[in-house]
Amino acid sequence: MTQKPCKVLIIGGGPGGYVAAIRAGQLGLETVLVEETAVGGTCLNVGCIPSKALIHTAEVFDEASRLAGDNPFGITAAAPRIDLGKAVAWKDGIVSRLTSGVAALLRRARVRVVQGRAQITDGKTVQVTGADGAVETIRCENLVIATGARAQTIPTLPFGGDILSSTEILALETVPKRLCVVGGGYIGLEIGTAMAKLGAEVTIIEAASRLLPLYDADLTKPVAKRLAALNVRVLTDARAQGYADGQLEVLIGETREILAADKVLVTIGRAPNIEGFGLDALGLDHNGRYLAIDAHCRTSMRGVYAIGDVTGEPMLAHRAMAQGDLVARVIAGEPVAWDKRAMPAVCFTDPEIVTVGLLPAQASDAGVAVFPFVGNGRAMTRDRDDGFIRIVFVRETGLVLGIQAVGAGVSEMAGQFALALEMAATLTDLAATIQAHPTQSEAVQEAALKGLGQALHI
Ligand SMILES: Cc1cc2nc3c(=O)[nH]c(=O)nc-3n(C[C@H](O)[C@H](O)[C@H](O)COP(=O)(O)OP(=O)(O)OC[C@H]3O[C@@H](n4cnc5c(N)ncnc54)[C@H](O)[C@@H]3O)c2cc1C
């Protein structure tokens, strides 16, 4: 057993933990990062990046299938076939490039990465058990909990065999013939849509009365329409009960139905990793089921910080990264605090949904201006004019409170929405900003003009 005091010890090498470690190292703090599996965490290894690789593969396949049939471009192509194993290998290559890059950045920042499972002894001491069973005790001045979250299970549908979490489905080497997706949130919809494009018969089972229940119906309607076009069956007010011999029992309202399914993907949410590594002994305050933190990512124990998914919603990689950067600066003594106005969220569904700031229902007295992509030349030339841009604003001042979009490719507009909110932009600012023609971004300017009562193209 060895004793190694350090300034910062971070448990978990996901987007929260590795960014905290790099920044702490850059700021000259002696930093140790403990990671049980692979640096990059959920996001790089089994989450954001692998899912987007699958989505891209499915989009290419879907487009190729379209070109094999009637299409407006005058193109005739052969019907495509998919070797999902090859696509998974391509995805693994991207993951490997990214995780090696993170490892190199950690080395450059002089962060010591310790591979193993951390067990907290007290607020200043952690024991790490490596894969070979060797145990190292590390002492620290500051402890950062960045242990992330895991897929939540349904007791009657435990993971294993044909019941998959997002991790297993993203590694499948063949497309399942019949796939049931339990949970119509963004993860289930992103993967379900991709599998439908790749040829699976997909059924989505959602307990709420509609898909993506956190968003309003206007935003989700284009997604529901596209799912219908892809022959995805959507069951709402429905609960999966159990699975045996390729049959999933579902309760839809009061009606029991048996669905044939080769694979069942369960995506009913994610639970914070706060158990099983000695954290309970610290007696930290909780905010619901998450660790409670203040604007400096401090927990209720001095010298113990928490960042990322363990601290609650929105459980997003970019939030974890921003907290990681902040916590390192706080520990280094910089006068900083969490003061973000904008937290963009993207559903990489088809079409994509972007939300930043307040939805209309969250700002009841606010003005709302919408510009549909049917009035946008670039959307038309992409042959995807479904969806719209929507701005929520203070009626008296024009201050922008929220911007949402649904449409093909709108994820790349998340940045300008976030910037507008972060800079406290008004409708006048957005209307006065020249957008390149022809781009879908012109719809932002148009929506702002509409909010000002000066619409041009509608
Ligand atoms: C399928 C899927 C798609 C997603 N897509 C997106 C997306 O498009 N955009 C987005 O913003 N977010 C997305 N997310 C969410 C995103 O992955 C998380 O918000 C993000 O990874 C959280 O980062 P984190 O650092 O808090 O935790 P994590 O990334 O979960 O990392 C935590 C790390 O801690 C390690 N760990 C846990 N306990 C211990 C221990 N005791 N000892 C040592 N190590 C430990 C784990 O091995 C893990 O590597 C997606 C998630 C999934 C599952």
Short mmCIF file of C-alpha atoms and ligand atoms in Angstrom, two decimals:
data_model
loop_
_atom_site.label_atom_id
_atom_site.label_comp_id
_atom_site.label_asym_id
_atom_site.label_seq_id
_atom_site.Cartn_x
_atom_site.Cartn_y
_atom_site.Cartn_z
CA MET A 1 0.00 0.00 0.00
CA THR A 2 1.39 3.44 -0.90
CA GLN A 3 0.33 6.90 0.20
CA LYS A 4 0.24 9.59 -2.50
CA PRO A 5 -1.12 12.98 -1.51
CA CYS A 6 -2.24 15.10 -4.43
CA LYS A 7 -4.06 18.40 -4.85
CA VAL A 8 -7.00 17.02 -6.86
CA LEU A 9 -8.33 13.48 -7.12
CA ILE A 10 -11.10 12.95 -9.65
CA ILE A 11 -13.19 9.77 -9.73
CA GLY A 12 -14.53 9.11 -13.23
CA GLY A 13 -12.92 9.92 -16.59
CA GLY A 14 -16.03 10.92 -18.58
CA PRO A 15 -16.51 14.39 -20.14
CA GLY A 16 -16.85 15.89 -16.66
CA GLY A 17 -13.89 14.16 -15.05
CA TYR A 18 -11.41 14.26 -17.92
CA VAL A 19 -12.05 17.97 -18.63
CA ALA A 20 -11.65 18.74 -14.91
CA ALA A 21 -8.38 16.78 -14.92
CA ILE A 22 -6.95 18.46 -18.03
CA ARG A 23 -7.83 21.93 -16.77
CA ALA A 24 -6.52 21.20 -13.26
CA GLY A 25 -3.28 19.90 -14.76
CA GLN A 26 -2.97 22.95 -17.02
CA LEU A 27 -3.46 25.17 -13.97
CA GLY A 28 -0.49 23.47 -12.33
CA LEU A 29 -2.44 21.40 -9.79
CA GLU A 30 -1.12 17.93 -9.06
CA THR A 31 -3.98 15.83 -10.37
CA VAL A 32 -4.94 12.16 -10.29
CA LEU A 33 -7.79 10.78 -12.40
CA VAL A 34 -9.21 7.38 -11.46
CA GLU A 35 -11.16 5.57 -14.16
CA GLU A 36 -12.55 2.07 -13.90
CA THR A 37 -13.09 1.32 -17.60
CA ALA A 38 -11.95 3.79 -20.27
CA VAL A 39 -11.28 7.52 -20.36
CA GLY A 40 -13.99 9.33 -22.28
CA GLY A 41 -16.69 7.77 -20.09
CA THR A 42 -20.19 7.07 -21.34
CA CYS A 43 -20.11 9.83 -23.94
CA LEU A 44 -17.09 8.79 -25.97
CA ASN A 45 -17.26 5.03 -25.44
CA VAL A 46 -20.93 4.04 -25.41
CA GLY A 47 -23.04 7.21 -25.67
CA CYS A 48 -22.93 10.42 -27.72
CA ILE A 49 -20.28 9.42 -30.23
CA PRO A 50 -21.22 5.77 -30.92
CA SER A 51 -24.90 6.71 -31.24
CA LYS A 52 -24.13 9.48 -33.71
CA ALA A 53 -21.99 7.09 -35.76
CA LEU A 54 -24.94 4.67 -35.92
CA ILE A 55 -27.30 7.52 -36.81
CA HIS A 56 -25.02 8.66 -39.62
CA THR A 57 -24.73 5.12 -40.98
CA ALA A 58 -28.52 4.83 -40.93
CA GLU A 59 -28.95 8.19 -42.66
CA VAL A 60 -26.59 7.19 -45.45
CA PHE A 61 -28.38 3.84 -45.82
CA ASP A 62 -31.79 5.52 -45.83
CA GLU A 63 -30.68 8.00 -48.48
CA ALA A 64 -29.19 5.18 -50.57
CA SER A 65 -32.47 3.25 -50.27
CA ARG A 66 -34.30 6.33 -51.44
CA LEU A 67 -32.02 6.68 -54.44
CA ALA A 68 -32.83 3.08 -55.34
CA GLY A 69 -36.47 4.08 -55.65
CA ASP A 70 -38.45 7.03 -56.93
CA ASN A 71 -36.66 10.27 -56.03
CA PRO A 72 -36.76 13.84 -57.29
CA PHE A 73 -33.03 13.99 -58.15
CA GLY A 74 -33.16 11.80 -61.24
CA ILE A 75 -30.72 9.35 -59.66
CA THR A 76 -31.02 5.62 -60.14
CA ALA A 77 -28.97 3.48 -57.77
CA ALA A 78 -28.93 -0.15 -56.73
CA ALA A 79 -30.69 -1.15 -53.50
CA PRO A 80 -28.12 -0.90 -50.66
CA ARG A 81 -27.13 -3.64 -48.23
CA ILE A 82 -25.74 -3.10 -44.77
CA ASP A 83 -22.84 -4.86 -43.07
CA LEU A 84 -23.47 -3.53 -39.57
CA GLY A 85 -20.34 -5.25 -38.27
CA LYS A 86 -18.26 -3.07 -40.59
CA ALA A 87 -20.10 0.06 -39.47
CA VAL A 88 -19.50 -0.91 -35.82
CA ALA A 89 -15.79 -1.36 -36.56
CA TRP A 90 -15.75 2.12 -38.16
CA LYS A 91 -17.50 3.49 -35.05
CA ASP A 92 -14.95 1.71 -32.81
CA GLY A 93 -12.17 3.37 -34.79
CA ILE A 94 -13.65 6.81 -34.12
CA VAL A 95 -14.04 6.01 -30.41
CA SER A 96 -10.47 4.80 -30.27
CA ARG A 97 -9.15 7.96 -31.98
CA LEU A 98 -11.07 10.16 -29.57
CA THR A 99 -10.17 8.26 -26.39
CA SER A 100 -6.48 8.10 -27.40
CA GLY A 101 -6.67 11.84 -27.99
CA VAL A 102 -8.07 12.37 -24.51
CA ALA A 103 -5.35 10.15 -23.02
CA ALA A 104 -2.71 12.23 -24.83
CA LEU A 105 -4.23 15.49 -23.58
CA LEU A 106 -4.21 14.12 -20.02
CA ARG A 107 -0.54 13.16 -20.39
CA ARG A 108 0.30 16.60 -21.76
CA ALA A 109 -1.43 18.21 -18.78
CA ARG A 110 0.66 15.93 -16.51
CA VAL A 111 -2.39 14.21 -15.07
CA ARG A 112 -1.72 10.82 -13.51
CA VAL A 113 -4.37 8.41 -14.74
CA VAL A 114 -4.98 5.44 -12.46
CA GLN A 115 -6.92 2.58 -14.00
CA GLY A 116 -9.17 0.89 -11.46
CA ARG A 117 -12.27 1.13 -9.34
CA ALA A 118 -12.26 3.84 -6.70
CA GLN A 119 -13.61 3.17 -3.23
CA ILE A 120 -13.93 6.21 -1.00
CA THR A 121 -12.51 5.75 2.51
CA ASP A 122 -13.14 9.33 3.63
CA GLY A 123 -13.32 12.78 2.05
CA LYS A 124 -9.55 12.82 1.57
CA THR A 125 -8.74 9.16 0.93
CA VAL A 126 -9.59 6.82 -1.91
CA GLN A 127 -8.58 3.20 -2.47
CA VAL A 128 -8.21 2.10 -6.07
CA THR A 129 -8.42 -1.57 -7.00
CA GLY A 130 -6.85 -2.33 -10.37
CA ALA A 131 -7.90 -5.09 -12.77
CA ASP A 132 -5.12 -7.28 -11.33
CA GLY A 133 -6.51 -6.84 -7.80
CA ALA A 134 -3.68 -4.55 -6.67
CA VAL A 135 -4.89 -1.86 -4.30
CA GLU A 136 -3.46 1.66 -4.14
CA THR A 137 -4.42 4.19 -1.51
CA ILE A 138 -4.41 7.80 -2.71
CA ARG A 139 -4.77 10.82 -0.48
CA CYS A 140 -5.94 14.17 -1.78
CA GLU A 141 -6.74 17.71 -0.71
CA ASN A 142 -9.77 17.95 -3.00
CA LEU A 143 -12.00 15.13 -4.19
CA VAL A 144 -14.17 15.44 -7.31
CA ILE A 145 -16.99 12.92 -7.85
CA ALA A 146 -17.58 12.52 -11.61
CA THR A 147 -18.90 8.97 -11.71
CA GLY A 148 -21.69 9.64 -14.22
CA ALA A 149 -24.82 7.59 -14.69
CA ARG A 150 -25.95 4.19 -15.93
CA ALA A 151 -28.97 2.88 -17.81
CA GLN A 152 -31.95 2.41 -15.55
CA THR A 153 -33.58 -1.01 -15.55
CA ILE A 154 -37.13 -2.28 -15.26
CA PRO A 155 -37.29 -5.10 -12.66
CA THR A 156 -39.38 -7.27 -15.00
CA LEU A 157 -37.03 -6.59 -17.94
CA PRO A 158 -33.52 -7.08 -16.54
CA PHE A 159 -30.66 -6.47 -18.99
CA GLY A 160 -29.18 -9.62 -20.50
CA GLY A 161 -29.83 -11.88 -23.48
CA ASP A 162 -32.16 -10.10 -25.89
CA ILE A 163 -32.93 -7.29 -23.45
CA LEU A 164 -30.44 -4.59 -24.23
CA SER A 165 -29.34 -1.24 -22.92
CA SER A 166 -28.04 1.45 -25.30
CA THR A 167 -24.52 0.09 -24.73
CA GLU A 168 -25.27 -3.36 -26.16
CA ILE A 169 -27.41 -2.20 -29.05
CA LEU A 170 -24.66 0.15 -30.24
CA ALA A 171 -22.37 -2.87 -30.58
CA LEU A 172 -24.78 -5.17 -32.47
CA GLU A 173 -23.30 -6.60 -35.65
CA THR A 174 -26.61 -7.42 -37.29
CA VAL A 175 -29.80 -5.41 -37.56
CA PRO A 176 -32.55 -7.03 -35.47
CA LYS A 177 -35.60 -8.01 -37.50
CA ARG A 178 -38.09 -6.87 -34.89
CA LEU A 179 -37.02 -4.35 -32.27
CA CYS A 180 -39.12 -3.05 -29.40
CA VAL A 181 -37.87 0.13 -27.77
CA VAL A 182 -39.15 0.66 -24.25
CA GLY A 183 -38.98 4.39 -23.52
CA GLY A 184 -39.62 7.17 -26.03
CA GLY A 185 -37.08 9.68 -24.74
CA TYR A 186 -34.24 10.99 -26.88
CA ILE A 187 -31.94 7.97 -26.56
CA GLY A 188 -34.66 5.46 -27.47
CA LEU A 189 -35.88 7.58 -30.37
CA GLU A 190 -32.42 8.25 -31.79
CA ILE A 191 -31.48 4.57 -31.79
CA GLY A 192 -34.99 3.35 -32.72
CA THR A 193 -35.10 5.67 -35.74
CA ALA A 194 -31.63 4.57 -36.86
CA MET A 195 -32.59 0.89 -36.61
CA ALA A 196 -35.82 1.52 -38.54
CA LYS A 197 -33.81 3.18 -41.32
CA LEU A 198 -31.52 0.16 -41.38
CA GLY A 199 -34.51 -2.10 -41.94
CA ALA A 200 -35.69 -3.22 -38.49
CA GLU A 201 -39.42 -3.33 -37.72
CA VAL A 202 -39.49 -0.98 -34.77
CA THR A 203 -42.13 -0.48 -32.10
CA ILE A 204 -41.70 2.24 -29.49
CA ILE A 205 -43.45 1.79 -26.16
CA GLU A 206 -43.86 5.01 -24.18
CA ALA A 207 -45.60 5.32 -20.81
CA ALA A 208 -46.54 9.00 -21.32
CA SER A 209 -49.25 10.14 -23.70
CA ARG A 210 -46.72 11.17 -26.37
CA LEU A 211 -43.09 10.83 -27.39
CA LEU A 212 -40.42 13.15 -25.96
CA PRO A 213 -42.81 14.27 -23.23
CA LEU A 214 -40.42 17.02 -22.07
CA TYR A 215 -41.04 18.97 -25.28
CA ASP A 216 -44.25 20.54 -26.55
CA ALA A 217 -46.31 18.85 -29.23
CA ASP A 218 -45.36 21.40 -31.92
CA LEU A 219 -41.71 20.40 -31.61
CA THR A 220 -42.35 16.66 -31.58
CA LYS A 221 -45.02 16.47 -34.31
CA PRO A 222 -42.52 16.43 -37.24
CA VAL A 223 -40.62 13.62 -35.51
CA ALA A 224 -43.81 11.58 -35.02
CA LYS A 225 -44.68 12.14 -38.70
CA ARG A 226 -41.30 10.91 -39.87
CA LEU A 227 -41.51 7.85 -37.59
CA ALA A 228 -44.85 7.03 -39.20
CA ALA A 229 -43.25 7.36 -42.65
CA LEU A 230 -40.55 4.92 -41.52
CA ASN A 231 -43.32 2.50 -40.45
CA VAL A 232 -42.33 2.77 -36.79
CA ARG A 233 -45.24 1.80 -34.58
CA VAL A 234 -45.59 4.13 -31.60
CA LEU A 235 -47.57 2.96 -28.58
CA THR A 236 -48.25 5.67 -26.01
CA ASP A 237 -49.79 5.26 -22.54
CA ALA A 238 -48.14 1.85 -22.80
CA ARG A 239 -45.99 -0.13 -20.36
CA ALA A 240 -43.82 -3.12 -21.10
CA GLN A 241 -44.53 -5.86 -18.57
CA GLY A 242 -42.21 -8.76 -19.30
CA TYR A 243 -40.38 -10.66 -22.02
CA ALA A 244 -40.00 -14.36 -22.74
CA ASP A 245 -39.37 -16.48 -25.85
CA GLY A 246 -39.31 -13.54 -28.24
CA GLN A 247 -42.55 -12.05 -26.94
CA LEU A 248 -42.93 -8.77 -25.13
CA GLU A 249 -46.02 -8.26 -23.05
CA VAL A 250 -47.30 -4.68 -23.15
CA LEU A 251 -50.15 -3.01 -21.31
CA ILE A 252 -51.65 -0.26 -23.49
CA GLY A 253 -54.10 1.56 -21.28
CA GLU A 254 -56.14 -1.39 -20.00
CA THR A 255 -55.42 -3.60 -23.00
CA ARG A 256 -52.81 -6.35 -22.92
CA GLU A 257 -50.90 -6.96 -26.15
CA ILE A 258 -48.13 -9.41 -27.02
CA LEU A 259 -45.49 -8.07 -29.42
CA ALA A 260 -43.03 -10.29 -31.24
CA ALA A 261 -39.52 -8.94 -30.63
CA ASP A 262 -36.06 -10.30 -31.42
CA LYS A 263 -34.47 -7.60 -29.29
CA VAL A 264 -35.84 -5.26 -26.65
CA LEU A 265 -34.02 -1.98 -26.05
CA VAL A 266 -34.78 -0.46 -22.65
CA THR A 267 -34.14 3.30 -22.52
CA ILE A 268 -36.28 4.56 -19.66
CA GLY A 269 -33.73 6.98 -18.25
CA ARG A 270 -30.38 7.04 -16.51
CA ALA A 271 -29.60 6.68 -12.81
CA PRO A 272 -26.66 8.47 -11.15
CA ASN A 273 -23.71 6.31 -10.06
CA ILE A 274 -23.67 7.23 -6.40
CA GLU A 275 -23.75 3.81 -4.78
CA GLY A 276 -21.29 0.98 -4.21
CA PHE A 277 -18.06 2.98 -3.82
CA GLY A 278 -18.28 4.35 -0.30
CA LEU A 279 -19.93 7.66 -1.14
CA ASP A 280 -22.83 7.04 1.28
CA ALA A 281 -20.39 7.13 4.21
CA LEU A 282 -19.68 10.81 3.47
CA GLY A 283 -23.34 11.64 4.16
CA LEU A 284 -23.50 14.27 1.42
CA ASP A 285 -26.68 16.25 0.81
CA HIS A 286 -28.83 15.11 -2.09
CA ASN A 287 -31.06 16.92 -4.51
CA GLY A 288 -33.63 14.22 -5.15
CA ARG A 289 -31.60 11.20 -6.23
CA TYR A 290 -28.60 13.30 -7.32
CA LEU A 291 -25.73 14.88 -5.40
CA ALA A 292 -26.57 18.44 -4.36
CA ILE A 293 -24.03 21.06 -5.43
CA ASP A 294 -23.77 24.83 -5.28
CA ALA A 295 -22.68 27.29 -7.98
CA HIS A 296 -19.05 26.21 -7.39
CA CYS A 297 -19.83 22.48 -7.77
CA ARG A 298 -19.19 22.11 -4.02
CA THR A 299 -21.07 19.36 -2.19
CA SER A 300 -22.10 19.68 1.46
CA MET A 301 -18.64 18.46 2.59
CA ARG A 302 -15.71 20.87 2.38
CA GLY A 303 -13.15 19.79 -0.21
CA VAL A 304 -15.57 17.39 -1.93
CA TYR A 305 -17.00 18.44 -5.31
CA ALA A 306 -19.36 16.80 -7.80
CA ILE A 307 -19.85 17.35 -11.53
CA GLY A 308 -21.69 15.85 -14.47
CA ASP A 309 -24.53 13.35 -14.50
CA VAL A 310 -24.24 12.58 -10.75
CA THR A 311 -25.46 16.13 -10.15
CA GLY A 312 -28.68 15.72 -12.14
CA GLU A 313 -30.46 17.10 -15.16
CA PRO A 314 -29.80 17.99 -17.82
CA MET A 315 -27.59 14.91 -18.09
CA LEU A 316 -25.58 16.13 -21.07
CA ALA A 317 -21.92 15.86 -21.97
CA HIS A 318 -21.45 19.59 -22.59
CA ARG A 319 -22.86 20.42 -19.14
CA ALA A 320 -20.47 17.91 -17.56
CA MET A 321 -17.55 19.45 -19.49
CA ALA A 322 -18.47 22.99 -18.46
CA GLN A 323 -18.70 21.88 -14.83
CA GLY A 324 -15.37 20.07 -15.18
CA ASP A 325 -13.68 23.25 -16.36
CA LEU A 326 -15.34 25.25 -13.60
CA VAL A 327 -14.45 22.90 -10.74
CA ALA A 328 -10.76 22.92 -11.67
CA ARG A 329 -10.76 26.72 -11.69
CA VAL A 330 -12.59 26.82 -8.34
CA ILE A 331 -10.02 24.48 -6.77
CA ALA A 332 -7.23 26.60 -8.26
CA GLY A 333 -8.70 29.59 -6.45
CA GLU A 334 -10.09 31.49 -9.44
CA PRO A 335 -13.10 33.75 -8.65
CA VAL A 336 -15.55 31.85 -10.85
CA ALA A 337 -19.07 30.46 -10.41
CA TRP A 338 -21.75 28.75 -12.51
CA ASP A 339 -23.51 31.62 -14.27
CA LYS A 340 -24.58 30.04 -17.56
CA ARG A 341 -27.76 31.37 -19.15
CA ALA A 342 -27.98 28.85 -21.95
CA MET A 343 -27.82 25.06 -21.99
CA PRO A 344 -28.51 23.77 -25.49
CA ALA A 345 -30.06 20.33 -25.84
CA VAL A 346 -30.26 18.40 -29.09
CA CYS A 347 -32.29 15.32 -30.00
CA PHE A 348 -30.59 13.71 -32.97
CA THR A 349 -33.90 12.35 -34.13
CA ASP A 350 -35.22 12.77 -37.67
CA PRO A 351 -35.81 15.64 -37.96
CA GLU A 352 -33.51 16.93 -35.25
CA ILE A 353 -34.78 19.04 -32.35
CA VAL A 354 -32.79 21.80 -30.67
CA THR A 355 -33.89 23.65 -27.57
CA VAL A 356 -32.14 26.45 -25.73
CA GLY A 357 -33.71 28.47 -22.92
CA LEU A 358 -37.41 28.66 -22.24
CA LEU A 359 -40.16 26.88 -24.14
CA PRO A 360 -43.36 28.91 -24.72
CA ALA A 361 -45.15 27.03 -21.91
CA GLN A 362 -42.39 28.01 -19.48
CA ALA A 363 -42.85 31.73 -20.19
CA SER A 364 -46.57 32.31 -20.29
CA ASP A 365 -46.57 36.08 -20.94
CA ALA A 366 -43.85 35.88 -23.57
CA GLY A 367 -44.18 36.50 -27.29
CA VAL A 368 -43.56 33.61 -29.68
CA ALA A 369 -42.41 33.97 -33.30
CA VAL A 370 -42.21 31.00 -35.64
CA PHE A 371 -40.69 30.75 -39.10
CA PRO A 372 -41.36 27.48 -40.96
CA PHE A 373 -38.74 25.88 -43.21
CA VAL A 374 -41.29 25.73 -46.04
CA GLY A 375 -40.32 29.38 -46.54
CA ASN A 376 -36.57 28.65 -46.59
CA GLY A 377 -34.77 28.05 -49.89
CA ARG A 378 -31.92 25.95 -48.46
CA ALA A 379 -34.36 23.61 -46.71
CA MET A 380 -36.15 23.16 -50.02
CA THR A 381 -32.92 22.41 -51.90
CA ARG A 382 -32.14 19.72 -49.32
CA ASP A 383 -35.62 18.34 -50.04
CA ARG A 384 -36.36 18.68 -46.32
CA ASP A 385 -38.63 21.63 -45.64
CA ASP A 386 -40.34 20.11 -42.57
CA GLY A 387 -39.92 21.92 -39.27
CA PHE A 388 -39.42 25.47 -38.08
CA ILE A 389 -37.46 27.93 -35.96
CA ARG A 390 -39.21 29.39 -32.93
CA ILE A 391 -38.14 32.30 -30.76
CA VAL A 392 -39.60 33.00 -27.32
CA PHE A 393 -39.11 36.61 -26.24
CA VAL A 394 -40.14 39.27 -23.74
CA ARG A 395 -42.89 41.25 -25.47
CA GLU A 396 -41.90 44.66 -24.10
CA THR A 397 -38.12 44.49 -24.70
CA GLY A 398 -37.66 41.78 -27.30
CA LEU A 399 -35.15 40.01 -25.00
CA VAL A 400 -34.75 36.46 -26.27
CA LEU A 401 -35.72 33.90 -23.62
CA GLY A 402 -35.52 30.76 -25.69
CA ILE A 403 -34.95 29.47 -29.21
CA GLN A 404 -36.10 26.11 -30.52
CA ALA A 405 -35.84 24.43 -33.87
CA VAL A 406 -37.02 21.23 -35.43
CA GLY A 407 -35.74 20.30 -38.85
CA ALA A 408 -33.15 18.31 -40.76
CA GLY A 409 -29.64 19.34 -39.75
CA VAL A 410 -30.68 21.95 -37.18
CA SER A 411 -28.27 20.53 -34.56
CA GLU A 412 -25.54 22.69 -36.10
CA MET A 413 -27.61 25.78 -35.27
CA ALA A 414 -27.50 25.04 -31.51
CA GLY A 415 -24.37 27.17 -31.20
CA GLN A 416 -25.90 30.37 -32.51
CA PHE A 417 -28.99 29.87 -30.34
CA ALA A 418 -26.82 29.42 -27.23
CA LEU A 419 -24.69 32.43 -28.17
CA ALA A 420 -27.80 34.59 -28.58
CA LEU A 421 -29.04 33.71 -25.10
CA GLU A 422 -25.61 33.94 -23.49
CA MET A 423 -25.13 37.44 -24.99
CA ALA A 424 -28.66 38.48 -23.91
CA ALA A 425 -29.64 39.14 -27.53
CA THR A 426 -32.91 40.81 -28.43
CA LEU A 427 -35.12 40.24 -31.48
CA THR A 428 -33.53 43.36 -32.96
CA ASP A 429 -30.05 41.82 -32.61
CA LEU A 430 -31.16 38.63 -34.34
CA ALA A 431 -33.02 40.51 -37.06
CA ALA A 432 -30.01 42.77 -37.71
CA THR A 433 -27.55 39.87 -37.98
CA ILE A 434 -26.98 39.01 -41.63
CA GLN A 435 -27.19 35.28 -42.22
CA ALA A 436 -25.56 33.70 -45.26
CA HIS A 437 -27.82 32.82 -48.16
CA PRO A 438 -28.96 30.20 -48.79
CA THR A 439 -28.76 28.60 -45.33
CA GLN A 440 -31.32 27.36 -42.86
CA SER A 441 -29.94 29.96 -40.46
CA GLU A 442 -31.81 32.61 -42.43
CA ALA A 443 -34.91 31.27 -40.70
CA VAL A 444 -33.54 32.65 -37.40
CA GLN A 445 -33.40 36.17 -38.83
CA GLU A 446 -36.83 35.67 -40.40
CA ALA A 447 -38.37 34.48 -37.13
CA ALA A 448 -36.90 37.52 -35.36
CA LEU A 449 -38.30 39.83 -38.04
CA LYS A 450 -41.65 38.16 -37.62
CA GLY A 451 -41.49 38.73 -33.86
CA LEU A 452 -40.88 42.41 -34.58
CA GLY A 453 -43.86 42.48 -36.93
CA GLN A 454 -41.56 43.02 -39.93
CA ALA A 455 -41.63 39.60 -41.61
CA LEU A 456 -40.20 39.55 -45.14
CA HIS A 457 -40.58 36.06 -46.51
CA ILE A 458 -43.81 34.94 -44.91
C1 LIG B 1 -26.73 6.35 -25.88
C2 LIG B 1 -26.40 7.69 -25.29
C3 LIG B 1 -26.34 8.80 -26.11
C4 LIG B 1 -26.03 10.04 -25.59
N1 LIG B 1 -25.99 11.10 -26.44
C5 LIG B 1 -25.68 12.31 -25.95
C6 LIG B 1 -25.57 13.43 -26.82
O1 LIG B 1 -25.79 13.33 -28.03
N2 LIG B 1 -25.22 14.63 -26.28
C7 LIG B 1 -24.97 14.78 -24.95
O2 LIG B 1 -24.67 15.89 -24.52
N3 LIG B 1 -25.08 13.74 -24.10
C8 LIG B 1 -25.41 12.52 -24.56
N4 LIG B 1 -25.46 11.45 -23.71
C9 LIG B 1 -25.24 11.69 -22.27
C10 LIG B 1 -23.74 11.80 -21.97
O3 LIG B 1 -23.10 10.61 -22.37
C11 LIG B 1 -23.52 12.07 -20.49
O4 LIG B 1 -24.25 13.21 -20.11
C12 LIG B 1 -22.05 12.28 -20.16
O5 LIG B 1 -21.27 11.18 -20.53
C13 LIG B 1 -21.89 12.56 -18.66
O6 LIG B 1 -20.55 12.72 -18.37
P1 LIG B 1 -19.99 12.40 -16.91
O7 LIG B 1 -18.57 12.78 -16.95
O8 LIG B 1 -20.86 12.99 -15.88
O9 LIG B 1 -20.15 10.81 -16.72
P2 LIG B 1 -19.78 9.57 -17.62
O10 LIG B 1 -19.50 9.92 -19.01
O11 LIG B 1 -20.85 8.56 -17.36
O12 LIG B 1 -18.41 9.07 -17.00
C14 LIG B 1 -18.33 8.55 -15.70
C15 LIG B 1 -17.11 7.65 -15.62
O13 LIG B 1 -16.90 7.30 -14.24
C16 LIG B 1 -16.40 5.99 -14.19
N5 LIG B 1 -16.67 5.48 -12.84
C17 LIG B 1 -17.87 5.36 -12.23
N6 LIG B 1 -17.70 4.89 -10.97
C18 LIG B 1 -16.37 4.72 -10.80
C19 LIG B 1 -15.57 4.28 -9.71
N7 LIG B 1 -16.10 3.94 -8.52
N8 LIG B 1 -14.23 4.23 -9.88
C20 LIG B 1 -13.67 4.59 -11.07
N9 LIG B 1 -14.37 5.03 -12.12
C21 LIG B 1 -15.70 5.10 -11.98
C22 LIG B 1 -17.17 5.26 -15.27
O14 LIG B 1 -16.48 4.11 -15.70
C23 LIG B 1 -17.26 6.33 -16.36
O15 LIG B 1 -16.23 6.22 -17.32
C24 LIG B 1 -25.77 10.18 -24.20
C25 LIG B 1 -25.82 9.06 -23.36
C26 LIG B 1 -26.12 7.83 -23.90
C27 LIG B 1 -26.17 6.64 -22.99
#
